[in-house]
Coordinates of C-alpha atoms in Angstrom, one line a residue:
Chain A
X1 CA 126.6 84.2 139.6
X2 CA 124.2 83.2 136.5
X3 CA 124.4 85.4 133.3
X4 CA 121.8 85.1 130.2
X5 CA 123.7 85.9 127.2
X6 CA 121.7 87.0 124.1
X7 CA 123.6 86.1 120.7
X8 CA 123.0 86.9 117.4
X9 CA 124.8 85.4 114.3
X10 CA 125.0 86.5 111.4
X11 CA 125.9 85.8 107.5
X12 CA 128.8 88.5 107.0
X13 CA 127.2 91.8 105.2
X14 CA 129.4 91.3 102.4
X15 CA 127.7 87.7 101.3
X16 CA 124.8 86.6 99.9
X17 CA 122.4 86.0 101.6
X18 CA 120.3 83.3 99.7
X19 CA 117.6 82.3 102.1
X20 CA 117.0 86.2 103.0
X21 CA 116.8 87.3 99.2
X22 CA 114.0 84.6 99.3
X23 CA 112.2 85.9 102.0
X24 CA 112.5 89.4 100.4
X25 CA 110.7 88.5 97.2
X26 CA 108.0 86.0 99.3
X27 CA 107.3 89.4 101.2
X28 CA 106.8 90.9 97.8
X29 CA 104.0 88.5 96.8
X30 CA 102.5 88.7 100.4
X31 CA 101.5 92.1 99.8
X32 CA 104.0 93.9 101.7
X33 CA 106.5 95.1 99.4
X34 CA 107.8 97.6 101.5
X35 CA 109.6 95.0 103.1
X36 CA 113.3 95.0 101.9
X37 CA 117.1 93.8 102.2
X38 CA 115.8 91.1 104.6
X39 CA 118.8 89.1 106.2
X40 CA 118.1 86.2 108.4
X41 CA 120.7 84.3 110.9
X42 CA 120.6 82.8 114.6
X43 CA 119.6 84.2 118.0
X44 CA 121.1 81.8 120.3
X45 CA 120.5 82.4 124.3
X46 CA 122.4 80.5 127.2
X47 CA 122.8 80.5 130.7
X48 CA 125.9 80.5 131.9
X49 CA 127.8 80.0 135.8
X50 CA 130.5 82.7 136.2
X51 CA 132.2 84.5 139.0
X52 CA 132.0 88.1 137.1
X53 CA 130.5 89.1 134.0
X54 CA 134.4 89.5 132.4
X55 CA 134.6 85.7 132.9
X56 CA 131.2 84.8 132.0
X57 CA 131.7 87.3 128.4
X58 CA 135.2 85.6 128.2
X59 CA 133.5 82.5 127.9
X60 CA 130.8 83.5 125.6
X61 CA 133.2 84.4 123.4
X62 CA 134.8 81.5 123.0
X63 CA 131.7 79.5 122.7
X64 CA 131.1 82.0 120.0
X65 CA 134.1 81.3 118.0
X66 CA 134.4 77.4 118.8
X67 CA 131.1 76.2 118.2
X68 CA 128.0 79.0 117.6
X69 CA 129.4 81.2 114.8
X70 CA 131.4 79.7 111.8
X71 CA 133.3 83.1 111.4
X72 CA 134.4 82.5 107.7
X73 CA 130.8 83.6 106.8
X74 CA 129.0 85.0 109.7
X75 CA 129.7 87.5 112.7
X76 CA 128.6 87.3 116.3
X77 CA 127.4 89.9 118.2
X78 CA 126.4 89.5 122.5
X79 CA 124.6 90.8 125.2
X80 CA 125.5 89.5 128.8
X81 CA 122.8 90.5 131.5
X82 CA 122.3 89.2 134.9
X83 CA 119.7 86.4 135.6
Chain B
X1 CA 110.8 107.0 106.2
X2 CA 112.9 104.3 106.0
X3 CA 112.8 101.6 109.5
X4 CA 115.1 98.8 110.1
X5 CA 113.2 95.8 112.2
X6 CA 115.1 93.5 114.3
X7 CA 113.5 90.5 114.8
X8 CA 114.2 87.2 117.4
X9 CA 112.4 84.1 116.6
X10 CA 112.2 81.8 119.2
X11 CA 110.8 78.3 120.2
X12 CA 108.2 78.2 122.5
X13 CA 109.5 78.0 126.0
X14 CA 107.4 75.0 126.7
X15 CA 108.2 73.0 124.1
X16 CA 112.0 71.1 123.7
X17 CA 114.6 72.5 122.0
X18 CA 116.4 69.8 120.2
X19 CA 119.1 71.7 118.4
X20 CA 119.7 73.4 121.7
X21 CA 119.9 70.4 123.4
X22 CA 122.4 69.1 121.6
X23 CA 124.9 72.5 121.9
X24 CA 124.4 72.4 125.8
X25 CA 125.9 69.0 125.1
X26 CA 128.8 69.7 123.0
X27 CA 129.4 72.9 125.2
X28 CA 130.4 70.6 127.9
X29 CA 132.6 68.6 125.3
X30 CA 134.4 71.6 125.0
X31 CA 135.1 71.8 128.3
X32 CA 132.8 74.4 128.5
X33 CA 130.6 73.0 131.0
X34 CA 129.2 76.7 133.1
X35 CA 127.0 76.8 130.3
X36 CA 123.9 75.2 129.5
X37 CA 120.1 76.5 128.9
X38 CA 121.2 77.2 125.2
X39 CA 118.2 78.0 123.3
X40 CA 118.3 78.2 118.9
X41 CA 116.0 80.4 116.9
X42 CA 115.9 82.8 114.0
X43 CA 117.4 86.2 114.2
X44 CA 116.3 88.2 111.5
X45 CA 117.2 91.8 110.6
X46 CA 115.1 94.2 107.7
X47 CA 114.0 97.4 106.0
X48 CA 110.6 98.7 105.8
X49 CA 109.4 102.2 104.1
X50 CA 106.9 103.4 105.9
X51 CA 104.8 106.7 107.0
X52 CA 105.0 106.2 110.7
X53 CA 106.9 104.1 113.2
X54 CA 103.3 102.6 114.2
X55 CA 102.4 101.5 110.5
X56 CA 106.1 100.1 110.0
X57 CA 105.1 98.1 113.6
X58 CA 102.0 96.8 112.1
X59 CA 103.6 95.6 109.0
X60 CA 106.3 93.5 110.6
X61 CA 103.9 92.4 112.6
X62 CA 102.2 90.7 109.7
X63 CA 105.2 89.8 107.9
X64 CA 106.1 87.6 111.3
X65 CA 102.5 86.3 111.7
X66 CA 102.2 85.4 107.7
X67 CA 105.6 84.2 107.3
X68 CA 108.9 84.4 109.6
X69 CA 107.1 82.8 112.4
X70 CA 105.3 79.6 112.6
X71 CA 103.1 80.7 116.0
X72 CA 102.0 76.8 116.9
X73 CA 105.7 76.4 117.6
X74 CA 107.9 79.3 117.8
X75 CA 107.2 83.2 119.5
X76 CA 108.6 86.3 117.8
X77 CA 109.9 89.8 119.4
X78 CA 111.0 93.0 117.6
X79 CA 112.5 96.0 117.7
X80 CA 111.8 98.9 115.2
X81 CA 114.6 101.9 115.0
X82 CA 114.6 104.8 112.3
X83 CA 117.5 104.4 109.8

């Protein structure tokens, strides 16, 4: 079976985040200052073969923590659906 | 009322994805070859104040258009939920 896994990584909530705080202030001088606390990181989405959707999240994960997500300063989240 | 917007930037679906390109790659390097497809784009998670859920909608709207996402190469998608 073929699974589409939806990822997002993100920097951990209790660091800086430099290139959202940057954003946050650009919204500022765009007019929209009711735009706030803006936090940006990755949405990553993959195919993947697997024979149930335990396997196929098993191997998410590890793609998570191996490759996608350097978990010293960001956190993954997933969603596994059928294709 | 206070919204937070979650927001997936993406590359177009026509156009390569080089940075994805070269995870599918290194997926299989890590012997994790059932996956492929992989796809890199902006996740990006804020607050907005705003009177009504449409008004907040409109806003990010704008914000994405103006700044997050650069529509010759990339689409964007949100979600808006009440904090």
């Amino acid at each position: 079976m073929k699974f589409i896994a939806e990822i997002n990584v993100m920097p951990l909530k209790a660091l800086l985040d430099p290139q959202g705080k940057a954003v946050t202030t650009s919204m500022t001088n765009l007019g929209l200052a009711e735009i706030e606390n803006v936090r940006i990181g990755k949405h990553i989405t993959l195919e993947i073969n697997a024979d149930s959707k335990e396997i196929a999240s098993a191997k998410v994960e590890e793609a998570c923590k191996k490759l996608l997500c350097n978990q010293i300063m960001e956190f993954f989240e997933f969603e596994l659906k059928e294709a």
